[in-house]
mmCIF file of C-alpha atoms in Angstrom:
data_model
loop_
_atom_site.group_PDB
_atom_site.id
_atom_site.type_symbol
_atom_site.label_atom_id
_atom_site.label_comp_id
_atom_site.label_asym_id
_atom_site.label_seq_id
_atom_site.Cartn_x
_atom_site.Cartn_y
_atom_site.Cartn_z
ATOM 1 C CA MET A 889 45.387 25.104 -18.138
ATOM 2 C CA PHE A 890 44.628 24.668 -14.089
ATOM 3 C CA ASP A 891 47.816 26.134 -12.501
ATOM 4 C CA GLY A 892 49.064 25.557 -8.636
ATOM 5 C CA ASP A 893 46.231 27.955 -7.516
ATOM 6 C CA SER A 894 43.521 25.856 -9.050
ATOM 7 C CA ALA A 895 40.442 24.234 -7.298
ATOM 8 C CA VAL A 896 40.873 21.574 -9.626
ATOM 9 C CA ARG A 897 43.912 19.296 -9.560
ATOM 10 C CA GLN A 898 45.646 17.175 -12.326
ATOM 11 C CA LEU A 899 45.259 13.161 -11.785
ATOM 12 C CA THR A 900 47.433 11.004 -13.577
ATOM 13 C CA PRO A 901 47.541 7.016 -13.828
ATOM 14 C CA THR A 902 49.370 6.967 -10.746
ATOM 15 C CA ASN A 903 47.423 8.720 -8.668
ATOM 16 C CA PHE A 904 44.253 8.596 -10.205
ATOM 17 C CA ASP A 905 42.404 5.201 -8.561
ATOM 18 C CA LEU A 906 44.108 6.363 -5.013
ATOM 19 C CA VAL A 907 42.341 10.070 -5.003
ATOM 20 C CA LEU A 908 39.329 8.280 -6.589
ATOM 21 C CA GLU A 909 39.114 5.687 -3.773
ATOM 22 C CA ARG A 910 39.330 8.222 -0.720
ATOM 23 C CA THR A 911 36.089 9.809 -1.117
ATOM 24 C CA SER A 912 32.378 8.979 -2.302
ATOM 25 C CA GLN A 913 31.624 12.733 -3.059
ATOM 26 C CA PRO A 914 29.869 13.595 -6.321
ATOM 27 C CA THR A 915 33.525 13.928 -8.577
ATOM 28 C CA PHE A 916 34.216 15.241 -11.815
ATOM 29 C CA VAL A 917 36.910 14.310 -14.081
ATOM 30 C CA LYS A 918 37.529 16.507 -17.276
ATOM 31 C CA PHE A 919 39.536 14.232 -19.777
ATOM 32 C CA TYR A 920 40.734 17.088 -22.206
ATOM 33 C CA ALA A 921 44.064 18.028 -24.556
ATOM 34 C CA PRO A 922 45.166 21.437 -24.027
ATOM 35 C CA TRP A 923 45.041 22.341 -27.863
ATOM 36 C CA CYS A 924 41.322 21.974 -27.929
ATOM 37 C CA GLY A 925 39.141 25.198 -28.044
ATOM 38 C CA HIS A 926 36.609 23.854 -26.080
ATOM 39 C CA CYS A 927 38.418 22.351 -23.133
ATOM 40 C CA GLN A 928 39.852 26.235 -22.869
ATOM 41 C CA THR A 929 35.992 27.601 -23.114
ATOM 42 C CA LEU A 930 34.870 25.111 -20.666
ATOM 43 C CA GLU A 931 38.264 25.799 -17.991
ATOM 44 C CA PRO A 932 36.760 29.217 -16.543
ATOM 45 C CA GLU A 933 33.515 27.447 -15.496
ATOM 46 C CA TYR A 934 35.058 24.190 -14.377
ATOM 47 C CA GLU A 935 36.922 25.830 -11.997
ATOM 48 C CA ARG A 936 34.129 28.154 -10.860
ATOM 49 C CA ALA A 937 32.057 24.733 -10.762
ATOM 50 C CA ALA A 938 34.888 23.133 -8.475
ATOM 51 C CA THR A 939 34.784 26.370 -5.861
ATOM 52 C CA ARG A 940 31.597 26.336 -5.310
ATOM 53 C CA THR A 941 30.563 22.752 -4.693
ATOM 54 C CA HIS A 942 34.336 22.955 -1.815
ATOM 55 C CA GLY A 943 33.308 19.962 0.705
ATOM 56 C CA VAL A 944 30.401 18.749 -1.791
ATOM 57 C CA ALA A 945 32.251 17.451 -4.387
ATOM 58 C CA LYS A 946 35.766 17.289 -6.105
ATOM 59 C CA PHE A 947 36.848 18.059 -9.804
ATOM 60 C CA TYR A 948 39.675 17.054 -11.577
ATOM 61 C CA ALA A 949 41.028 17.062 -15.067
ATOM 62 C CA VAL A 950 43.517 14.328 -16.890
ATOM 63 C CA ASN A 951 45.460 15.462 -19.698
ATOM 64 C CA CYS A 952 44.926 13.135 -22.422
ATOM 65 C CA ASP A 953 47.547 15.013 -24.858
ATOM 66 C CA VAL A 954 50.347 13.590 -22.545
ATOM 67 C CA GLU A 955 52.124 10.331 -23.420
ATOM 68 C CA SER A 956 51.637 8.733 -20.044
ATOM 69 C CA ASN A 957 47.908 9.684 -19.792
ATOM 70 C CA ARG A 958 46.878 8.033 -22.981
ATOM 71 C CA GLY A 959 45.814 4.792 -21.428
ATOM 72 C CA LEU A 960 44.028 6.456 -18.471
ATOM 73 C CA CYS A 961 42.001 8.318 -21.114
ATOM 74 C CA ALA A 962 41.718 4.632 -23.244
ATOM 75 C CA ARG A 963 40.005 3.525 -19.907
ATOM 76 C CA TYR A 964 36.995 5.538 -20.162
ATOM 77 C CA ASN A 965 36.752 5.848 -23.760
ATOM 78 C CA VAL A 966 37.382 9.360 -24.352
ATOM 79 C CA GLN A 967 36.765 10.380 -28.202
ATOM 80 C CA GLY A 968 36.874 13.613 -28.122
ATOM 81 C CA PHE A 969 37.493 16.877 -25.945
ATOM 82 C CA PRO A 970 36.489 17.953 -23.355
ATOM 83 C CA THR A 971 34.944 14.586 -21.825
ATOM 84 C CA LEU A 972 33.379 14.886 -18.699
ATOM 85 C CA LYS A 973 32.529 11.678 -16.284
ATOM 86 C CA VAL A 974 31.358 11.836 -12.922
ATOM 87 C CA PHE A 975 32.312 9.583 -10.485
ATOM 88 C CA THR A 976 29.107 8.521 -7.843
ATOM 89 C CA GLU A 977 29.533 6.417 -4.333
ATOM 90 C CA LYS A 978 28.458 3.566 -6.494
ATOM 91 C CA ARG A 979 31.155 1.093 -6.618
ATOM 92 C CA THR A 980 31.962 -2.548 -8.378
ATOM 93 C CA LYS A 981 32.548 -5.659 -6.782
ATOM 94 C CA ARG A 982 36.305 -4.345 -6.992
ATOM 95 C CA GLY A 983 36.164 -1.444 -4.788
ATOM 96 C CA SER A 984 36.182 1.042 -7.691
ATOM 97 C CA ARG A 985 33.841 3.435 -8.580
ATOM 98 C CA ARG A 986 31.318 3.728 -11.058
ATOM 99 C CA ALA A 987 31.339 6.792 -13.828
ATOM 100 C CA VAL A 988 28.642 8.473 -15.615
ATOM 101 C CA ASP A 989 28.790 10.435 -18.464
ATOM 102 C CA TYR A 990 28.180 14.397 -18.030
ATOM 103 C CA GLN A 991 25.389 15.363 -20.648
ATOM 104 C CA GLY A 992 24.012 18.761 -18.959
ATOM 105 C CA ALA A 993 24.966 22.583 -20.013
ATOM 106 C CA ARG A 994 28.785 23.332 -19.578
ATOM 107 C CA LYS A 995 28.413 25.970 -17.078
ATOM 108 C CA ALA A 996 28.974 26.138 -13.532
ATOM 109 C CA SER A 997 25.799 26.899 -11.999
ATOM 110 C CA ALA A 998 24.842 23.684 -13.848
ATOM 111 C CA MET A 999 27.600 21.482 -13.198
ATOM 112 C CA ALA A 1000 27.412 22.463 -9.187
ATOM 113 C CA LYS A 1001 23.438 21.764 -9.471
ATOM 114 C CA TYR A 1002 24.142 18.335 -10.665
ATOM 115 C CA ALA A 1003 26.781 17.915 -8.559
ATOM 116 C CA ARG A 1004 24.974 18.412 -4.909
ATOM 117 C CA SER A 1005 21.954 16.530 -6.792
ATOM 118 C CA MET A 1006 24.162 13.285 -6.614
ATOM 119 C CA LEU A 1007 25.595 13.788 -3.121
ATOM 120 C CA PRO A 1008 24.531 10.461 -1.757
ATOM 121 C CA SER A 1009 22.532 10.326 1.851
ATOM 122 C CA LEU A 1010 25.226 8.332 3.722
ATOM 123 C CA SER A 1011 24.301 9.532 7.212
ATOM 124 C CA THR A 1012 22.040 7.375 9.270
ATOM 125 C CA LYS A 1013 18.852 8.968 10.957
ATOM 126 C CA LEU A 1014 19.157 7.884 14.717
ATOM 127 C CA SER A 1015 17.038 8.401 18.025
ATOM 128 C CA ALA A 1016 18.296 9.058 21.107
ATOM 129 C CA ASP A 1017 17.775 5.511 22.367
ATOM 130 C CA GLY A 1018 19.930 4.007 19.626
ATOM 131 C CA LEU A 1019 23.159 6.154 19.848
ATOM 132 C CA ASP A 1020 24.880 3.816 22.360
ATOM 133 C CA THR A 1021 23.749 1.067 20.207
ATOM 134 C CA PHE A 1022 25.492 3.120 16.801
ATOM 135 C CA VAL A 1023 28.635 4.028 18.928
ATOM 136 C CA THR A 1024 29.256 -0.080 19.316
ATOM 137 C CA GLY A 1025 27.638 -1.401 16.391
ATOM 138 C CA THR A 1026 30.763 -0.976 14.081
ATOM 139 C CA GLN A 1027 35.040 -1.136 14.426
ATOM 140 C CA LEU A 1028 34.512 2.424 12.808
ATOM 141 C CA PRO A 1029 34.783 5.796 14.477
ATOM 142 C CA LYS A 1030 31.331 7.443 14.812
ATOM 143 C CA ALA A 1031 30.188 11.345 14.191
ATOM 144 C CA VAL A 1032 26.880 12.199 15.023
ATOM 145 C CA LEU A 1033 25.289 15.541 14.204
ATOM 146 C CA LEU A 1034 22.234 16.706 16.661
ATOM 147 C CA THR A 1035 19.598 18.791 15.270
ATOM 148 C CA GLU A 1036 16.560 21.002 14.753
ATOM 149 C CA ARG A 1037 16.195 20.375 10.967
ATOM 150 C CA SER A 1038 14.036 17.059 9.874
ATOM 151 C CA LYS A 1039 16.880 16.170 7.028
ATOM 152 C CA PRO A 1040 20.857 17.098 7.534
ATOM 153 C CA GLY A 1041 22.057 19.396 5.028
ATOM 154 C CA ASP A 1042 24.817 19.669 2.086
ATOM 155 C CA LEU A 1043 27.318 20.112 4.808
ATOM 156 C CA TRP A 1044 26.549 17.212 6.531
ATOM 157 C CA ARG A 1045 26.140 15.200 3.608
ATOM 158 C CA GLY A 1046 29.441 16.030 2.156
ATOM 159 C CA VAL A 1047 31.111 15.073 5.075
ATOM 160 C CA ALA A 1048 29.835 11.956 5.361
ATOM 161 C CA ALA A 1049 30.520 11.728 1.847
ATOM 162 C CA HIS A 1050 34.075 12.421 2.380
ATOM 163 C CA PHE A 1051 34.803 10.009 5.530
ATOM 164 C CA ASP A 1052 32.652 7.512 3.850
ATOM 165 C CA ARG A 1053 34.760 3.514 5.023
ATOM 166 C CA LYS A 1054 36.491 5.426 7.661
ATOM 167 C CA VAL A 1055 33.982 6.902 9.714
ATOM 168 C CA GLN A 1056 30.232 6.697 10.174
ATOM 169 C CA LEU A 1057 28.250 9.403 10.160
ATOM 170 C CA ALA A 1058 24.609 9.343 11.882
ATOM 171 C CA HIS A 1059 22.018 12.493 12.842
ATOM 172 C CA ILE A 1060 19.602 12.985 15.270
ATOM 173 C CA VAL A 1061 16.564 14.886 14.859
ATOM 174 C CA ASN A 1062 15.121 17.090 18.365
ATOM 175 C CA PRO A 1063 16.985 14.855 21.028
ATOM 176 C CA ASP A 1064 15.656 15.045 24.493
ATOM 177 C CA SER A 1065 17.376 16.540 27.648
ATOM 178 C CA ALA A 1066 19.277 14.038 28.863
ATOM 179 C CA THR A 1067 20.864 13.289 25.837
ATOM 180 C CA LEU A 1068 21.860 16.483 25.285
ATOM 181 C CA GLU A 1069 23.401 16.859 29.079
ATOM 182 C CA ARG A 1070 24.895 13.880 28.397
ATOM 183 C CA LEU A 1071 27.116 15.136 25.610
ATOM 184 C CA GLY A 1072 27.753 18.417 27.058
ATOM 185 C CA VAL A 1073 25.346 20.109 24.384
ATOM 186 C CA ASP A 1074 23.903 23.385 25.518
ATOM 187 C CA LYS A 1075 22.901 24.290 22.290
ATOM 188 C CA LEU A 1076 21.971 22.940 18.308
ATOM 189 C CA PRO A 1077 23.333 22.325 16.054
ATOM 190 C CA ALA A 1078 26.104 20.526 17.658
ATOM 191 C CA ILE A 1079 28.498 17.847 16.613
ATOM 192 C CA VAL A 1080 30.117 14.917 18.743
ATOM 193 C CA VAL A 1081 32.957 12.529 17.378
ATOM 194 C CA PHE A 1082 33.076 8.878 19.585
ATOM 195 C CA PRO A 1083 36.753 7.728 18.310
ATOM 196 C CA GLU A 1084 36.349 4.747 20.463
ATOM 197 C CA HIS A 1085 33.829 2.386 18.959
ATOM 198 C CA THR A 1086 33.711 0.417 22.584
ATOM 199 C CA ASP A 1087 32.849 3.178 24.717
ATOM 200 C CA PRO A 1088 30.256 5.448 23.957
ATOM 201 C CA SER A 1089 31.464 7.301 27.022
ATOM 202 C CA VAL A 1090 34.096 8.426 24.982
ATOM 203 C CA ALA A 1091 33.309 11.892 22.888
ATOM 204 C CA GLU A 1092 34.197 15.089 21.451
ATOM 205 C CA LEU A 1093 32.273 17.881 21.021
ATOM 206 C CA TYR A 1094 32.910 19.958 18.075
ATOM 207 C CA THR A 1095 33.036 23.951 18.790
ATOM 208 C CA GLY A 1096 34.334 25.332 15.471
ATOM 209 C CA GLU A 1097 32.822 26.834 12.536
ATOM 210 C CA SER A 1098 30.028 25.340 10.698
ATOM 211 C CA LYS A 1099 32.363 24.952 7.402
ATOM 212 C CA TYR A 1100 34.041 21.976 5.518
ATOM 213 C CA LEU A 1101 37.551 22.069 6.260
ATOM 214 C CA PRO A 1102 37.594 23.089 9.730
ATOM 215 C CA LEU A 1103 34.888 20.270 10.717
ATOM 216 C CA ALA A 1104 37.212 18.216 8.196
ATOM 217 C CA LYS A 1105 39.821 18.433 10.027
ATOM 218 C CA PHE A 1106 38.261 18.014 13.602
ATOM 219 C CA ILE A 1107 36.870 14.958 12.539
ATOM 220 C CA HIS A 1108 39.949 13.625 10.930
ATOM 221 C CA ALA A 1109 42.169 14.393 14.144
ATOM 222 C CA THR A 1110 39.585 13.306 16.347
ATOM 223 C CA ALA A 1111 38.601 9.950 15.161
ATOM 224 C CA ILE A 1112 41.400 9.054 12.676
ATOM 225 C CA ALA A 1113 44.595 10.826 13.444
ATOM 226 C CA ARG A 1114 44.226 9.060 16.856
ATOM 227 C CA LYS A 1115 43.602 5.382 16.494
ATOM 228 C CA PRO A 1116 46.249 3.433 18.662
ATOM 229 C CA VAL A 1117 49.385 1.698 17.274
ATOM 230 C CA ARG A 1118 49.167 -1.487 16.548
ATOM 231 C CA GLN A 1119 51.371 -4.694 17.951
ATOM 232 C CA SER A 1120 51.640 -7.893 17.468
ATOM 233 C CA LYS A 1121 50.693 -10.210 20.241
ATOM 234 C CA ALA A 1122 52.679 -12.958 18.893
ATOM 235 C CA GLN A 1123 56.026 -11.521 20.109
ATOM 236 C CA THR A 1124 57.347 -11.494 23.177
ATOM 237 C CA ASN A 1125 59.454 -7.612 22.916
ATOM 238 C CA PRO A 1126 56.557 -6.192 21.061
ATOM 239 C CA VAL A 1127 57.516 -4.191 17.313
ATOM 240 C CA ALA A 1128 55.375 -1.237 17.498
ATOM 241 C CA LEU A 1129 52.935 -1.351 13.965
ATOM 242 C CA ASP A 1130 52.837 2.205 12.695
ATOM 243 C CA VAL A 1131 54.239 3.760 9.341
ATOM 244 C CA GLN A 1132 57.052 5.897 10.444
ATOM 245 C CA GLN A 1133 58.733 8.528 9.064
ATOM 246 C CA ILE A 1134 62.233 8.599 7.713
ATOM 247 C CA GLU A 1135 63.893 11.784 7.693
ATOM 248 C CA THR A 1136 67.675 10.854 8.682
ATOM 249 C CA GLN A 1137 69.815 7.736 8.408
ATOM 250 C CA ALA A 1138 69.351 7.779 11.905
ATOM 251 C CA ASP A 1139 65.709 7.090 11.064
ATOM 252 C CA LEU A 1140 66.362 4.549 8.322
ATOM 253 C CA GLU A 1141 68.803 2.574 10.331
ATOM 254 C CA ARG A 1142 66.317 2.714 13.185
ATOM 255 C CA VAL A 1143 62.840 1.716 11.191
ATOM 256 C CA CYS A 1144 64.856 -0.729 8.299
ATOM 257 C CA ILE A 1145 68.353 -1.054 8.928
ATOM 258 C CA SER A 1146 69.645 -1.861 12.997
ATOM 259 C CA PRO A 1147 66.226 -1.352 15.178
ATOM 260 C CA ALA A 1148 67.087 -0.702 18.386
ATOM 261 C CA GLY A 1149 66.598 -3.084 21.684
ATOM 262 C CA SER A 1150 65.391 -7.019 20.736
ATOM 263 C CA SER A 1151 63.894 -6.231 17.839
ATOM 264 C CA PRO A 1152 64.931 -8.767 14.988
ATOM 265 C CA VAL A 1153 66.157 -6.853 11.373
ATOM 266 C CA PRO A 1154 63.233 -6.842 9.147
ATOM 267 C CA ILE A 1155 62.923 -9.593 6.364
ATOM 268 C CA LEU A 1156 61.251 -6.341 4.225
ATOM 269 C CA CYS A 1157 61.114 -2.533 4.649
ATOM 270 C CA VAL A 1158 58.312 -0.737 2.238
ATOM 271 C CA ILE A 1159 59.174 2.947 1.991
ATOM 272 C CA GLY A 1160 56.726 4.846 0.549
ATOM 273 C CA VAL A 1161 57.294 7.929 -1.261
ATOM 274 C CA ILE A 1162 54.809 10.754 -0.869
ATOM 275 C CA ALA A 1163 54.619 14.590 -1.502
ATOM 276 C CA LEU A 1164 54.026 16.506 1.653
ATOM 277 C CA GLU A 1165 53.167 19.692 1.782
ATOM 278 C CA PRO A 1166 51.485 20.568 5.080
ATOM 279 C CA GLU A 1167 49.525 23.885 4.420
ATOM 280 C CA PHE A 1168 47.386 22.858 1.494
ATOM 281 C CA GLU A 1169 44.855 20.638 2.621
ATOM 282 C CA GLU A 1170 44.751 18.483 -0.323
ATOM 283 C CA SER A 1171 48.117 17.382 0.300
ATOM 284 C CA ARG A 1172 47.054 16.339 3.834
ATOM 285 C CA ALA A 1173 44.538 14.222 2.781
ATOM 286 C CA GLU A 1174 46.370 12.643 0.187
ATOM 287 C CA HIS A 1175 49.287 11.807 2.713
ATOM 288 C CA ALA A 1176 46.574 10.311 4.578
ATOM 289 C CA GLN A 1177 45.239 8.111 1.726
ATOM 290 C CA VAL A 1178 48.804 6.754 0.873
ATOM 291 C CA VAL A 1179 49.447 6.606 4.622
ATOM 292 C CA THR A 1180 45.975 4.078 4.916
ATOM 293 C CA VAL A 1181 47.552 2.161 1.610
ATOM 294 C CA LEU A 1182 51.072 1.898 3.836
ATOM 295 C CA GLU A 1183 48.942 0.434 7.121
ATOM 296 C CA SER A 1184 47.283 -2.188 5.089
ATOM 297 C CA VAL A 1185 50.384 -3.589 3.310
ATOM 298 C CA LEU A 1186 51.657 -3.404 7.668
ATOM 299 C CA SER A 1187 48.573 -5.789 8.759
ATOM 300 C CA GLY A 1188 49.014 -7.879 6.074
ATOM 301 C CA GLN A 1189 51.820 -9.244 7.552
ATOM 302 C CA ARG A 1190 50.252 -10.285 10.861
ATOM 303 C CA LEU A 1191 48.672 -13.103 8.562
ATOM 304 C CA ARG A 1192 52.148 -14.649 7.850
ATOM 305 C CA SER A 1193 53.815 -17.063 10.065
ATOM 306 C CA PRO A 1194 56.434 -16.128 12.016
ATOM 307 C CA HIS A 1195 58.876 -18.343 10.855
ATOM 308 C CA ALA A 1196 57.940 -18.417 7.668
ATOM 309 C CA PRO A 1197 60.471 -18.531 4.493
ATOM 310 C CA THR A 1198 62.105 -15.357 4.777
ATOM 311 C CA GLN A 1199 65.335 -15.363 2.209
ATOM 312 C CA PRO A 1200 64.009 -14.079 -1.206
ATOM 313 C CA ASN A 1201 63.004 -16.769 -3.829
ATOM 314 C CA SER A 1202 66.548 -17.627 -5.087
ATOM 315 C CA ASN A 1203 65.069 -19.646 -8.282
ATOM 316 C CA SER A 1204 63.426 -16.233 -9.562
ATOM 317 C CA ASP A 1205 64.636 -15.267 -12.658
ATOM 318 C CA ASP A 1206 64.931 -11.369 -11.060
ATOM 319 C CA TYR A 1207 66.643 -12.408 -8.058
ATOM 320 C CA ASP A 1208 69.546 -14.354 -9.813
ATOM 321 C CA GLU A 1209 72.146 -12.451 -8.190
ATOM 322 C CA VAL A 1210 71.519 -13.079 -4.824
ATOM 323 C CA GLU A 1211 72.032 -15.660 -2.525
ATOM 324 C CA GLY A 1212 69.790 -17.700 -0.382
ATOM 325 C CA ASP A 1213 70.874 -17.994 3.542
ATOM 326 C CA SER A 1214 68.375 -19.232 5.779
ATOM 327 C CA SER A 1215 71.022 -18.977 8.743
ATOM 328 C CA ALA A 1216 70.633 -14.748 9.337
ATOM 329 C CA ASP A 1217 66.336 -15.963 9.479
ATOM 330 C CA ASP A 1218 66.736 -18.834 12.151
ATOM 331 C CA THR A 1219 65.694 -16.824 15.445
ATOM 332 C CA SER A 1220 64.566 -18.082 18.641
ATOM 333 C CA GLU A 1221 62.051 -14.904 18.475
ATOM 334 C CA PRO A 1222 59.137 -14.365 15.562
ATOM 335 C CA SER A 1223 60.555 -11.489 13.498
ATOM 336 C CA PRO A 1224 57.663 -9.257 11.608
ATOM 337 C CA PRO A 1225 58.732 -9.762 8.393
ATOM 338 C CA LEU A 1226 57.756 -6.330 7.036
ATOM 339 C CA ARG A 1227 58.035 -2.837 8.447
ATOM 340 C CA VAL A 1228 56.700 0.621 6.393
ATOM 341 C CA ALA A 1229 57.868 3.847 6.385
ATOM 342 C CA TRP A 1230 57.537 6.494 4.068
ATOM 343 C CA VAL A 1231 59.537 9.770 3.108
ATOM 344 C CA ASN A 1232 58.521 13.030 2.268
ATOM 345 C CA ALA A 1233 59.472 13.330 -1.376
ATOM 346 C CA LEU A 1234 60.011 16.916 -1.046
ATOM 347 C CA SER A 1235 63.087 16.895 1.563
ATOM 348 C CA ALA A 1236 66.591 15.807 0.862
ATOM 349 C CA ALA A 1237 66.187 12.563 2.215
ATOM 350 C CA GLY A 1238 62.955 11.669 0.234
ATOM 351 C CA GLN A 1239 64.749 12.564 -3.298
ATOM 352 C CA GLN A 1240 67.653 10.540 -1.804
ATOM 353 C CA VAL A 1241 65.601 7.734 -1.612
ATOM 354 C CA ARG A 1242 64.388 8.207 -5.228
ATOM 355 C CA ALA A 1243 67.552 8.273 -6.617
ATOM 356 C CA MET A 1244 68.948 5.741 -4.844
ATOM 357 C CA PHE A 1245 66.393 3.179 -6.465
ATOM 358 C CA GLY A 1246 65.807 4.790 -9.403
ATOM 359 C CA LEU A 1247 62.036 5.536 -8.221
ATOM 360 C CA SER A 1248 59.591 7.296 -10.597
ATOM 361 C CA ASP A 1249 58.712 10.722 -10.830
ATOM 362 C CA ASP A 1250 55.329 9.579 -10.706
ATOM 363 C CA LEU A 1251 54.063 9.994 -6.846
ATOM 364 C CA PRO A 1252 53.333 8.587 -4.901
ATOM 365 C CA THR A 1253 55.822 5.564 -5.501
ATOM 366 C CA ALA A 1254 57.569 3.020 -3.303
ATOM 367 C CA VAL A 1255 60.635 0.779 -2.525
ATOM 368 C CA ALA A 1256 60.839 -2.588 -0.814
ATOM 369 C CA VAL A 1257 64.434 -3.190 1.039
ATOM 370 C CA SER A 1258 65.474 -6.535 1.892
ATOM 371 C CA PRO A 1259 68.039 -5.025 4.388
ATOM 372 C CA ARG A 1260 69.259 -8.537 4.955
ATOM 373 C CA LYS A 1261 69.975 -9.298 1.353
ATOM 374 C CA HIS A 1262 70.943 -6.562 0.461
ATOM 375 C CA ALA A 1263 68.175 -5.764 -2.441
ATOM 376 C CA ALA A 1264 65.428 -3.614 -3.520
ATOM 377 C CA ALA A 1265 62.572 -3.706 -5.676
ATOM 378 C CA PRO A 1266 60.862 -0.151 -6.944
ATOM 379 C CA TYR A 1267 57.039 -0.416 -7.013
ATOM 380 C CA HIS A 1268 55.449 0.543 -10.509
ATOM 381 C CA GLY A 1269 51.847 1.081 -11.080
ATOM 382 C CA ALA A 1270 48.860 2.749 -9.394
ATOM 383 C CA PHE A 1271 49.378 3.338 -5.719
ATOM 384 C CA THR A 1272 45.996 0.878 -4.670
ATOM 385 C CA ARG A 1273 45.613 -0.772 -1.208
ATOM 386 C CA ALA A 1274 45.318 -4.554 -3.878
ATOM 387 C CA ASN A 1275 47.833 -3.625 -5.767
ATOM 388 C CA MET A 1276 50.500 -2.632 -3.258
ATOM 389 C CA LEU A 1277 49.266 -6.037 -1.177
ATOM 390 C CA ASP A 1278 50.048 -7.930 -4.150
ATOM 391 C CA TRP A 1279 53.320 -5.938 -4.914
ATOM 392 C CA ALA A 1280 54.599 -6.781 -1.280
ATOM 393 C CA ASP A 1281 53.854 -10.263 -1.665
ATOM 394 C CA GLN A 1282 55.638 -10.933 -4.447
ATOM 395 C CA CYS A 1283 58.874 -9.050 -2.868
ATOM 396 C CA TYR A 1284 58.931 -11.203 0.561
ATOM 397 C CA GLU A 1285 58.826 -14.272 -2.266
ATOM 398 C CA GLY A 1286 61.899 -12.723 -3.971
ATOM 399 C CA ARG A 1287 60.676 -11.750 -7.382
ATOM 400 C CA GLY A 1288 61.606 -8.738 -8.866
ATOM 401 C CA MET A 1289 64.429 -7.920 -5.589
ATOM 402 C CA ARG A 1290 67.824 -7.274 -7.099
ATOM 403 C CA ARG A 1291 70.793 -6.659 -5.427
ATOM 404 C CA ILE A 1292 71.863 -2.520 -3.986
ATOM 405 C CA ALA A 1293 74.990 -0.992 -5.783
ATOM 406 C CA GLY A 1294 76.101 0.470 -2.344
ATOM 407 C CA GLU A 1295 75.390 1.147 1.013
ATOM 408 C CA LEU A 1296 72.126 2.296 2.406
ATOM 409 C CA ILE A 1297 72.799 5.804 2.547
ATOM 410 C CA ILE A 1298 70.333 9.328 2.993
ATOM 411 C CA SER A 1299 72.178 12.679 4.038
ATOM 412 C CA GLY A 1300 70.639 14.434 7.124
ATOM 413 C CA LYS A 1301 67.298 16.551 7.877
ATOM 414 C CA GLN A 1302 66.381 19.037 5.563
ATOM 415 C CA GLU A 1303 63.750 21.215 5.427
ATOM 416 C CA ALA A 1304 60.973 20.373 2.688
ATOM 417 C CA GLY A 1305 60.436 23.342 0.050
ATOM 418 C CA HIS A 1306 58.709 24.366 -2.608
ATOM 419 C CA ASP A 1307 59.129 27.345 -5.334
ATOM 420 C CA GLU A 1308 56.530 29.977 -4.540
ATOM 421 C CA LEU A 1309 54.394 31.746 -7.418
#
């Protein structure tokens, strides 16, 4: 049910919260069992609804017949199959999305109509005079639609929901000629992205098709992917605070084991593991979300004192094999507590990292490595910002860390691959 070519993706407890966190588009989730006759009847209609609402809504499925998924099905009080839940843009205090039961007809047209009716209006209506104030109002990048229509269509509303909390979107109805000239616009509708909140004069005009996929790609590439590398001001010799990819042994050593130049050996190196297939949009989107979570772990290091205790907690029951040794931490320069990287689970390096640390087959996942103590702790649980920060703090204190058997060695780079259908 729902094969690799399907518009409907399967969810598990590992990726469920992560996938739902990354969008505010109306999100259908079908809780089902493969043996259920009504589930089998619903499948083609559900598939068609997903296809018809591409760019406006998301459609996912959870197989409740799989043992590891049953807790997730119980969490949403699934008592019969199929059960359809729709997650709205409204969120709890903890940031998780609220769900409602879908009670409508189980036909593609009905589900698609309902999804469109639930699409939030997250684009702010501006006057031309308010453009600069909008661009500089928050630290988020901005994207603005210039249009003759009184209200944005579903395409723009879907894009706004997709980028909710990552990029702020707005629209200007019938902008004046001075604004059009300033932005280099000669016809409407037009879309302009402002990647720098500090400078409204930096603007990128979209010249592609009025379709969801190319537009979303443009906004992501222009507003999100080009974010500047952060650096720690406390360091005399700054270390780039970016999430780096590990493809070879040289990468592993450069990032985690023996940084070049005067950069000190990190106290903890967190390696995220995700299956990235660049040719697929959903895979790229999930990878971007995982990197965002990893970035939040990395940014947490700035809250720690440069000379905070650096060896793991030797009093922890889980760390009984690792000796406490503060001498390695006595350095004249402040050292970064964390380095963060990611590895493609489909590559040879990713497969070896998973095998080396006994990581779960559920992706995404991660491992925290202490190169100074030659110890590591695999990550277990949903790949969310809050969970990862708590786990990284525990690893920093030494809880859950175990001595590594053997050396930290992976073989050379190989291209990631996948089976052809």
